[in-house]
């Protein structure tokens, strides 16, 4: 990965921030690492610095990480957010997913695995642990009173449905292009069309909507 990225760590425990910074500072894709101990500090840094990725803890003082994630994704749609936390409450997880996070993982993750995960996220992939996958499925099965939509309700073409299926599995545009034997630019066009038809802002929201509304069947 030739390009370097600025990363913001939002974590109230100084020792944890130090450990994360130590793990990431020598990675070849990292430019600057900024630190915030609360949501307000994070907002101020994001207003002044060009941040590409936020690593967010949910157990923040004052404004918690769930609300902070919602605010950040609403104000900075292009920024990718990785939730790194010891929390696993279903309500928190679902709210983060609906806000448009790119990954949700436990603080138990090993440093080398975290670095590979961050690289995948910066390349446009998604990653959710098994607990999150179960919560998403619970949201889907718990909405039985709602009308279950299929891809025809959104005027998706068969090709767009294939792209959406791969997108929901966490594939990047490059991976989608390779698997469908199309160009990367064509994959990007399909993804843009899907986001527009589903009335969502990003890939994560498209994936969550596809699962919740049973669009993929």
PDB file of C-alpha atoms in Angstrom:
ATOM      1  CA  UNK A   1       0.000   0.000   0.000  1.00  0.00           C
ATOM      2  CA  UNK A   2       1.858   3.063  -1.274  1.00  0.00           C
ATOM      3  CA  UNK A   3      -0.461   5.731   0.107  1.00  0.00           C
ATOM      4  CA  UNK A   4      -0.205   6.724   3.752  1.00  0.00           C
ATOM      5  CA  UNK A   5      -3.253   7.511   5.869  1.00  0.00           C
ATOM      6  CA  UNK A   6      -3.994   9.592   8.947  1.00  0.00           C
ATOM      7  CA  UNK A   7      -5.648   7.650  11.764  1.00  0.00           C
ATOM      8  CA  UNK A   8      -7.540   8.924  14.812  1.00  0.00           C
ATOM      9  CA  UNK A   9      -7.671   6.834  17.991  1.00  0.00           C
ATOM     10  CA  UNK A  10     -10.718   7.624  20.149  1.00  0.00           C
ATOM     11  CA  UNK A  11     -10.123   5.885  23.469  1.00  0.00           C
ATOM     12  CA  UNK A  12     -10.361   7.224  27.031  1.00  0.00           C
ATOM     13  CA  UNK A  13      -7.729   4.910  28.529  1.00  0.00           C
ATOM     14  CA  UNK A  14      -4.259   6.367  27.971  1.00  0.00           C
ATOM     15  CA  UNK A  15      -2.536   2.990  28.274  1.00  0.00           C
ATOM     16  CA  UNK A  16      -4.752   1.472  25.586  1.00  0.00           C
ATOM     17  CA  UNK A  17      -4.124   4.449  23.291  1.00  0.00           C
ATOM     18  CA  UNK A  18      -0.395   4.044  23.847  1.00  0.00           C
ATOM     19  CA  UNK A  19      -0.542   0.333  23.022  1.00  0.00           C
ATOM     20  CA  UNK A  20      -2.545   0.996  19.843  1.00  0.00           C
ATOM     21  CA  UNK A  21      -0.225   3.792  18.759  1.00  0.00           C
ATOM     22  CA  UNK A  22       2.820   1.606  19.395  1.00  0.00           C
ATOM     23  CA  UNK A  23       1.308  -1.201  17.329  1.00  0.00           C
ATOM     24  CA  UNK A  24       0.402   1.035  14.394  1.00  0.00           C
ATOM     25  CA  UNK A  25       3.132   3.646  14.169  1.00  0.00           C
ATOM     26  CA  UNK A  26       5.552   1.501  12.143  1.00  0.00           C
ATOM     27  CA  UNK A  27       2.948   0.208   9.675  1.00  0.00           C
ATOM     28  CA  UNK A  28       3.847   1.237   6.137  1.00  0.00           C
ATOM     29  CA  UNK A  29       0.379   2.697   5.447  1.00  0.00           C
ATOM     30  CA  UNK A  30       0.263   4.983   8.501  1.00  0.00           C
ATOM     31  CA  UNK A  31       1.151   8.662   8.205  1.00  0.00           C
ATOM     32  CA  UNK A  32       0.037  10.468  11.364  1.00  0.00           C
ATOM     33  CA  UNK A  33      -1.748   9.052  14.412  1.00  0.00           C
ATOM     34  CA  UNK A  34      -3.969  11.440  16.356  1.00  0.00           C
ATOM     35  CA  UNK A  35      -5.446  10.747  19.788  1.00  0.00           C
ATOM     36  CA  UNK A  36      -8.700  11.725  21.496  1.00  0.00           C
ATOM     37  CA  UNK A  37      -9.879  10.696  24.957  1.00  0.00           C
ATOM     38  CA  UNK A  38     -13.528  11.688  24.409  1.00  0.00           C
ATOM     39  CA  UNK A  39     -16.026  12.448  21.667  1.00  0.00           C
ATOM     40  CA  UNK A  40     -15.594  16.223  21.836  1.00  0.00           C
ATOM     41  CA  UNK A  41     -11.839  15.955  21.355  1.00  0.00           C
ATOM     42  CA  UNK A  42     -12.476  13.671  18.380  1.00  0.00           C
ATOM     43  CA  UNK A  43     -14.860  16.189  16.779  1.00  0.00           C
ATOM     44  CA  UNK A  44     -12.293  18.975  17.188  1.00  0.00           C
ATOM     45  CA  UNK A  45      -9.498  16.925  15.624  1.00  0.00           C
ATOM     46  CA  UNK A  46     -11.698  15.853  12.719  1.00  0.00           C
ATOM     47  CA  UNK A  47     -12.571  19.487  12.047  1.00  0.00           C
ATOM     48  CA  UNK A  48      -8.894  20.427  11.755  1.00  0.00           C
ATOM     49  CA  UNK A  49      -7.142  17.341  10.364  1.00  0.00           C
ATOM     50  CA  UNK A  50      -7.546  15.225   7.238  1.00  0.00           C
ATOM     51  CA  UNK A  51      -8.416  11.886   8.848  1.00  0.00           C
ATOM     52  CA  UNK A  52      -9.130   8.802   6.743  1.00  0.00           C
ATOM     53  CA  UNK A  53      -9.865   6.274   9.482  1.00  0.00           C
ATOM     54  CA  UNK A  54     -11.135   6.368  13.073  1.00  0.00           C
ATOM     55  CA  UNK A  55     -10.645   3.585  15.593  1.00  0.00           C
ATOM     56  CA  UNK A  56     -13.489   4.034  18.069  1.00  0.00           C
ATOM     57  CA  UNK A  57     -14.024   2.717  21.589  1.00  0.00           C
ATOM     58  CA  UNK A  58     -17.658   2.565  22.707  1.00  0.00           C
ATOM     59  CA  UNK A  59     -17.107   3.052  26.445  1.00  0.00           C
ATOM     60  CA  UNK A  60     -16.266   6.759  26.318  1.00  0.00           C
ATOM     61  CA  UNK A  61     -17.068   9.218  29.131  1.00  0.00           C
ATOM     62  CA  UNK A  62     -19.863  11.696  28.458  1.00  0.00           C
ATOM     63  CA  UNK A  63     -20.960  11.132  24.871  1.00  0.00           C
ATOM     64  CA  UNK A  64     -20.491   7.403  24.347  1.00  0.00           C
ATOM     65  CA  UNK A  65     -18.857   5.803  21.358  1.00  0.00           C
ATOM     66  CA  UNK A  66     -22.148   4.808  19.734  1.00  0.00           C
ATOM     67  CA  UNK A  67     -23.369   8.417  19.579  1.00  0.00           C
ATOM     68  CA  UNK A  68     -19.911   9.646  18.599  1.00  0.00           C
ATOM     69  CA  UNK A  69     -19.841   7.153  15.733  1.00  0.00           C
ATOM     70  CA  UNK A  70     -23.261   8.305  14.531  1.00  0.00           C
ATOM     71  CA  UNK A  71     -22.164  11.946  14.593  1.00  0.00           C
ATOM     72  CA  UNK A  72     -18.853  11.290  12.850  1.00  0.00           C
ATOM     73  CA  UNK A  73     -20.408   9.221  10.056  1.00  0.00           C
ATOM     74  CA  UNK A  74     -23.148  11.810   9.552  1.00  0.00           C
ATOM     75  CA  UNK A  75     -20.677  14.688   9.277  1.00  0.00           C
ATOM     76  CA  UNK A  76     -17.816  12.839   7.551  1.00  0.00           C
ATOM     77  CA  UNK A  77     -19.321  10.119   5.338  1.00  0.00           C
ATOM     78  CA  UNK A  78     -16.009   9.305   3.637  1.00  0.00           C
ATOM     79  CA  UNK A  79     -14.226   8.505   6.917  1.00  0.00           C
ATOM     80  CA  UNK A  80     -14.048   4.819   7.730  1.00  0.00           C
ATOM     81  CA  UNK A  81     -14.780   3.824  11.328  1.00  0.00           C
ATOM     82  CA  UNK A  82     -13.532   0.685  13.050  1.00  0.00           C
ATOM     83  CA  UNK A  83     -15.197  -0.042  16.371  1.00  0.00           C
ATOM     84  CA  UNK A  84     -12.647  -1.633  18.706  1.00  0.00           C
ATOM     85  CA  UNK A  85     -14.312  -2.426  22.015  1.00  0.00           C
ATOM     86  CA  UNK A  86     -15.058  -4.912  24.759  1.00  0.00           C
ATOM     87  CA  UNK A  87     -18.780  -4.099  24.498  1.00  0.00           C
ATOM     88  CA  UNK A  88     -21.067  -6.546  22.719  1.00  0.00           C
ATOM     89  CA  UNK A  89     -24.585  -5.364  23.577  1.00  0.00           C
ATOM     90  CA  UNK A  90     -26.925  -5.919  20.648  1.00  0.00           C
ATOM     91  CA  UNK A  91     -28.423  -2.412  20.696  1.00  0.00           C
ATOM     92  CA  UNK A  92     -25.002  -0.765  20.516  1.00  0.00           C
ATOM     93  CA  UNK A  93     -23.811  -3.058  17.752  1.00  0.00           C
ATOM     94  CA  UNK A  94     -26.899  -2.530  15.593  1.00  0.00           C
ATOM     95  CA  UNK A  95     -26.775   1.260  16.000  1.00  0.00           C
ATOM     96  CA  UNK A  96     -23.119   1.275  14.935  1.00  0.00           C
ATOM     97  CA  UNK A  97     -23.901  -0.912  11.934  1.00  0.00           C
ATOM     98  CA  UNK A  98     -26.739   1.366  10.894  1.00  0.00           C
ATOM     99  CA  UNK A  99     -24.444   4.389  11.269  1.00  0.00           C
ATOM    100  CA  UNK A 100     -22.166   2.911   8.621  1.00  0.00           C
ATOM    101  CA  UNK A 101     -19.105   1.514  10.372  1.00  0.00           C
ATOM    102  CA  UNK A 102     -16.653  -0.539   8.329  1.00  0.00           C
ATOM    103  CA  UNK A 103     -15.629  -2.991  11.040  1.00  0.00           C
ATOM    104  CA  UNK A 104     -16.537  -4.154  14.536  1.00  0.00           C
ATOM    105  CA  UNK A 105     -14.027  -6.160  16.512  1.00  0.00           C
ATOM    106  CA  UNK A 106     -12.997  -7.052  20.034  1.00  0.00           C
ATOM    107  CA  UNK A 107     -10.098  -5.471  21.912  1.00  0.00           C
ATOM    108  CA  UNK A 108      -8.740  -8.988  22.243  1.00  0.00           C
ATOM    109  CA  UNK A 109      -7.627  -8.860  18.608  1.00  0.00           C
ATOM    110  CA  UNK A 110      -3.893  -9.409  18.129  1.00  0.00           C
ATOM    111  CA  UNK A 111      -1.850  -6.418  16.886  1.00  0.00           C
ATOM    112  CA  UNK A 112      -0.776  -8.072  13.620  1.00  0.00           C
ATOM    113  CA  UNK A 113      -4.372  -9.081  12.890  1.00  0.00           C
ATOM    114  CA  UNK A 114      -5.546  -5.530  13.605  1.00  0.00           C
ATOM    115  CA  UNK A 115      -2.993  -4.126  11.161  1.00  0.00           C
ATOM    116  CA  UNK A 116      -4.179  -6.482   8.416  1.00  0.00           C
ATOM    117  CA  UNK A 117      -7.773  -5.619   9.235  1.00  0.00           C
ATOM    118  CA  UNK A 118      -7.084  -1.891   8.951  1.00  0.00           C
ATOM    119  CA  UNK A 119      -5.424  -2.409   5.575  1.00  0.00           C
ATOM    120  CA  UNK A 120      -8.478  -4.315   4.367  1.00  0.00           C
ATOM    121  CA  UNK A 121     -10.810  -1.557   5.553  1.00  0.00           C
ATOM    122  CA  UNK A 122      -8.741   1.153   3.870  1.00  0.00           C
ATOM    123  CA  UNK A 123      -8.964  -0.900   0.668  1.00  0.00           C
ATOM    124  CA  UNK A 124     -12.741  -0.776   0.827  1.00  0.00           C
ATOM    125  CA  UNK A 125     -13.551  -4.060   2.542  1.00  0.00           C
ATOM    126  CA  UNK A 126     -15.861  -4.646   5.512  1.00  0.00           C
ATOM    127  CA  UNK A 127     -15.260  -6.838   8.555  1.00  0.00           C
ATOM    128  CA  UNK A 128     -17.628  -7.882  11.335  1.00  0.00           C
ATOM    129  CA  UNK A 129     -17.032 -10.551  13.951  1.00  0.00           C
ATOM    130  CA  UNK A 130     -19.404 -13.473  14.429  1.00  0.00           C
ATOM    131  CA  UNK A 131     -21.311 -11.747  17.241  1.00  0.00           C
ATOM    132  CA  UNK A 132     -22.209  -8.844  14.953  1.00  0.00           C
ATOM    133  CA  UNK A 133     -23.316 -11.195  12.201  1.00  0.00           C
ATOM    134  CA  UNK A 134     -25.698 -12.851  14.633  1.00  0.00           C
ATOM    135  CA  UNK A 135     -27.115  -9.511  15.726  1.00  0.00           C
ATOM    136  CA  UNK A 136     -27.753  -8.516  12.119  1.00  0.00           C
ATOM    137  CA  UNK A 137     -29.570 -11.791  11.550  1.00  0.00           C
ATOM    138  CA  UNK A 138     -31.614 -11.189  14.705  1.00  0.00           C
ATOM    139  CA  UNK A 139     -32.646  -7.776  13.399  1.00  0.00           C
ATOM    140  CA  UNK A 140     -33.703  -9.401  10.154  1.00  0.00           C
ATOM    141  CA  UNK A 141     -35.766 -12.166  11.748  1.00  0.00           C
ATOM    142  CA  UNK A 142     -37.234  -9.782  14.277  1.00  0.00           C
ATOM    143  CA  UNK A 143     -38.832  -7.609  11.603  1.00  0.00           C
ATOM    144  CA  UNK A 144     -41.394 -10.140  10.421  1.00  0.00           C
ATOM    145  CA  UNK A 145     -44.258  -7.654  10.585  1.00  0.00           C
ATOM    146  CA  UNK A 146     -42.542  -5.467   8.038  1.00  0.00           C
ATOM    147  CA  UNK A 147     -42.956  -6.136   4.355  1.00  0.00           C
ATOM    148  CA  UNK A 148     -40.025  -8.211   3.139  1.00  0.00           C
ATOM    149  CA  UNK A 149     -38.730  -6.646  -0.044  1.00  0.00           C
ATOM    150  CA  UNK A 150     -36.912  -8.317  -2.888  1.00  0.00           C
ATOM    151  CA  UNK A 151     -34.507  -6.791  -5.339  1.00  0.00           C
ATOM    152  CA  UNK A 152     -37.350  -6.103  -7.802  1.00  0.00           C
ATOM    153  CA  UNK A 153     -38.746  -3.517  -5.347  1.00  0.00           C
ATOM    154  CA  UNK A 154     -35.613  -1.449  -5.834  1.00  0.00           C
ATOM    155  CA  UNK A 155     -35.346  -2.030  -9.595  1.00  0.00           C
ATOM    156  CA  UNK A 156     -32.008  -3.773  -9.212  1.00  0.00           C
ATOM    157  CA  UNK A 157     -30.757  -5.562 -12.284  1.00  0.00           C
ATOM    158  CA  UNK A 158     -29.519  -9.149 -12.027  1.00  0.00           C
ATOM    159  CA  UNK A 159     -25.943  -7.873 -12.341  1.00  0.00           C
ATOM    160  CA  UNK A 160     -26.508  -5.327  -9.577  1.00  0.00           C
ATOM    161  CA  UNK A 161     -27.926  -8.061  -7.360  1.00  0.00           C
ATOM    162  CA  UNK A 162     -24.750 -10.105  -7.903  1.00  0.00           C
ATOM    163  CA  UNK A 163     -22.645  -7.047  -7.064  1.00  0.00           C
ATOM    164  CA  UNK A 164     -24.744  -6.358  -3.952  1.00  0.00           C
ATOM    165  CA  UNK A 165     -24.322  -9.953  -2.815  1.00  0.00           C
ATOM    166  CA  UNK A 166     -20.533  -9.694  -3.136  1.00  0.00           C
ATOM    167  CA  UNK A 167     -20.567  -6.268  -1.484  1.00  0.00           C
ATOM    168  CA  UNK A 168     -22.546  -7.668   1.445  1.00  0.00           C
ATOM    169  CA  UNK A 169     -19.861 -10.361   1.839  1.00  0.00           C
ATOM    170  CA  UNK A 170     -17.251  -7.623   2.284  1.00  0.00           C
ATOM    171  CA  UNK A 171     -15.636  -7.677  -1.156  1.00  0.00           C
ATOM    172  CA  UNK A 172     -13.858  -4.564  -2.433  1.00  0.00           C
ATOM    173  CA  UNK A 173     -14.504  -3.133  -5.911  1.00  0.00           C
ATOM    174  CA  UNK A 174     -11.350  -4.847  -7.124  1.00  0.00           C
ATOM    175  CA  UNK A 175     -12.510  -8.217  -5.797  1.00  0.00           C
ATOM    176  CA  UNK A 176     -16.001  -7.744  -7.248  1.00  0.00           C
ATOM    177  CA  UNK A 177     -14.507  -6.899 -10.634  1.00  0.00           C
ATOM    178  CA  UNK A 178     -12.319 -10.007 -10.596  1.00  0.00           C
ATOM    179  CA  UNK A 179     -15.119 -12.360  -9.515  1.00  0.00           C
ATOM    180  CA  UNK A 180     -17.583 -11.018 -12.081  1.00  0.00           C
ATOM    181  CA  UNK A 181     -14.978 -10.616 -14.841  1.00  0.00           C
ATOM    182  CA  UNK A 182     -15.669  -6.906 -15.272  1.00  0.00           C
ATOM    183  CA  UNK A 183     -13.492  -3.807 -15.014  1.00  0.00           C
ATOM    184  CA  UNK A 184     -12.997  -2.013 -11.710  1.00  0.00           C
ATOM    185  CA  UNK A 185     -14.646   1.096 -13.165  1.00  0.00           C
ATOM    186  CA  UNK A 186     -17.703  -0.970 -14.132  1.00  0.00           C
ATOM    187  CA  UNK A 187     -17.832  -2.392 -10.594  1.00  0.00           C
ATOM    188  CA  UNK A 188     -17.713   1.141  -9.195  1.00  0.00           C
ATOM    189  CA  UNK A 189     -20.593   2.194 -11.442  1.00  0.00           C
ATOM    190  CA  UNK A 190     -22.672  -0.787 -10.277  1.00  0.00           C
ATOM    191  CA  UNK A 191     -21.945   0.034  -6.625  1.00  0.00           C
ATOM    192  CA  UNK A 192     -22.897   3.702  -7.123  1.00  0.00           C
ATOM    193  CA  UNK A 193     -26.146   2.660  -8.820  1.00  0.00           C
ATOM    194  CA  UNK A 194     -26.930   0.254  -5.973  1.00  0.00           C
ATOM    195  CA  UNK A 195     -26.359   2.927  -3.308  1.00  0.00           C
ATOM    196  CA  UNK A 196     -28.635   5.294  -5.187  1.00  0.00           C
ATOM    197  CA  UNK A 197     -31.397   2.732  -5.684  1.00  0.00           C
ATOM    198  CA  UNK A 198     -31.300   1.612  -2.047  1.00  0.00           C
ATOM    199  CA  UNK A 199     -31.173   5.253  -0.849  1.00  0.00           C
ATOM    200  CA  UNK A 200     -28.115   4.656   1.344  1.00  0.00           C
ATOM    201  CA  UNK A 201     -24.894   6.582   1.750  1.00  0.00           C
ATOM    202  CA  UNK A 202     -22.258   3.872   1.833  1.00  0.00           C
ATOM    203  CA  UNK A 203     -21.422   0.202   1.298  1.00  0.00           C
ATOM    204  CA  UNK A 204     -22.013  -0.799   4.906  1.00  0.00           C
ATOM    205  CA  UNK A 205     -25.533   0.607   4.946  1.00  0.00           C
ATOM    206  CA  UNK A 206     -26.220  -1.162   1.640  1.00  0.00           C
ATOM    207  CA  UNK A 207     -25.045  -4.479   3.097  1.00  0.00           C
ATOM    208  CA  UNK A 208     -27.108  -4.045   6.265  1.00  0.00           C
ATOM    209  CA  UNK A 209     -30.213  -3.045   4.293  1.00  0.00           C
ATOM    210  CA  UNK A 210     -29.793  -6.036   1.983  1.00  0.00           C
ATOM    211  CA  UNK A 211     -29.767  -8.383   4.975  1.00  0.00           C
ATOM    212  CA  UNK A 212     -32.488  -6.666   7.027  1.00  0.00           C
ATOM    213  CA  UNK A 213     -34.953  -6.431   4.130  1.00  0.00           C
ATOM    214  CA  UNK A 214     -34.073  -9.806   2.627  1.00  0.00           C
ATOM    215  CA  UNK A 215     -33.231  -8.132  -0.669  1.00  0.00           C
ATOM    216  CA  UNK A 216     -30.891 -10.942  -1.617  1.00  0.00           C
ATOM    217  CA  UNK A 217     -33.506 -13.596  -0.925  1.00  0.00           C
TER     218      UNK A 217
END
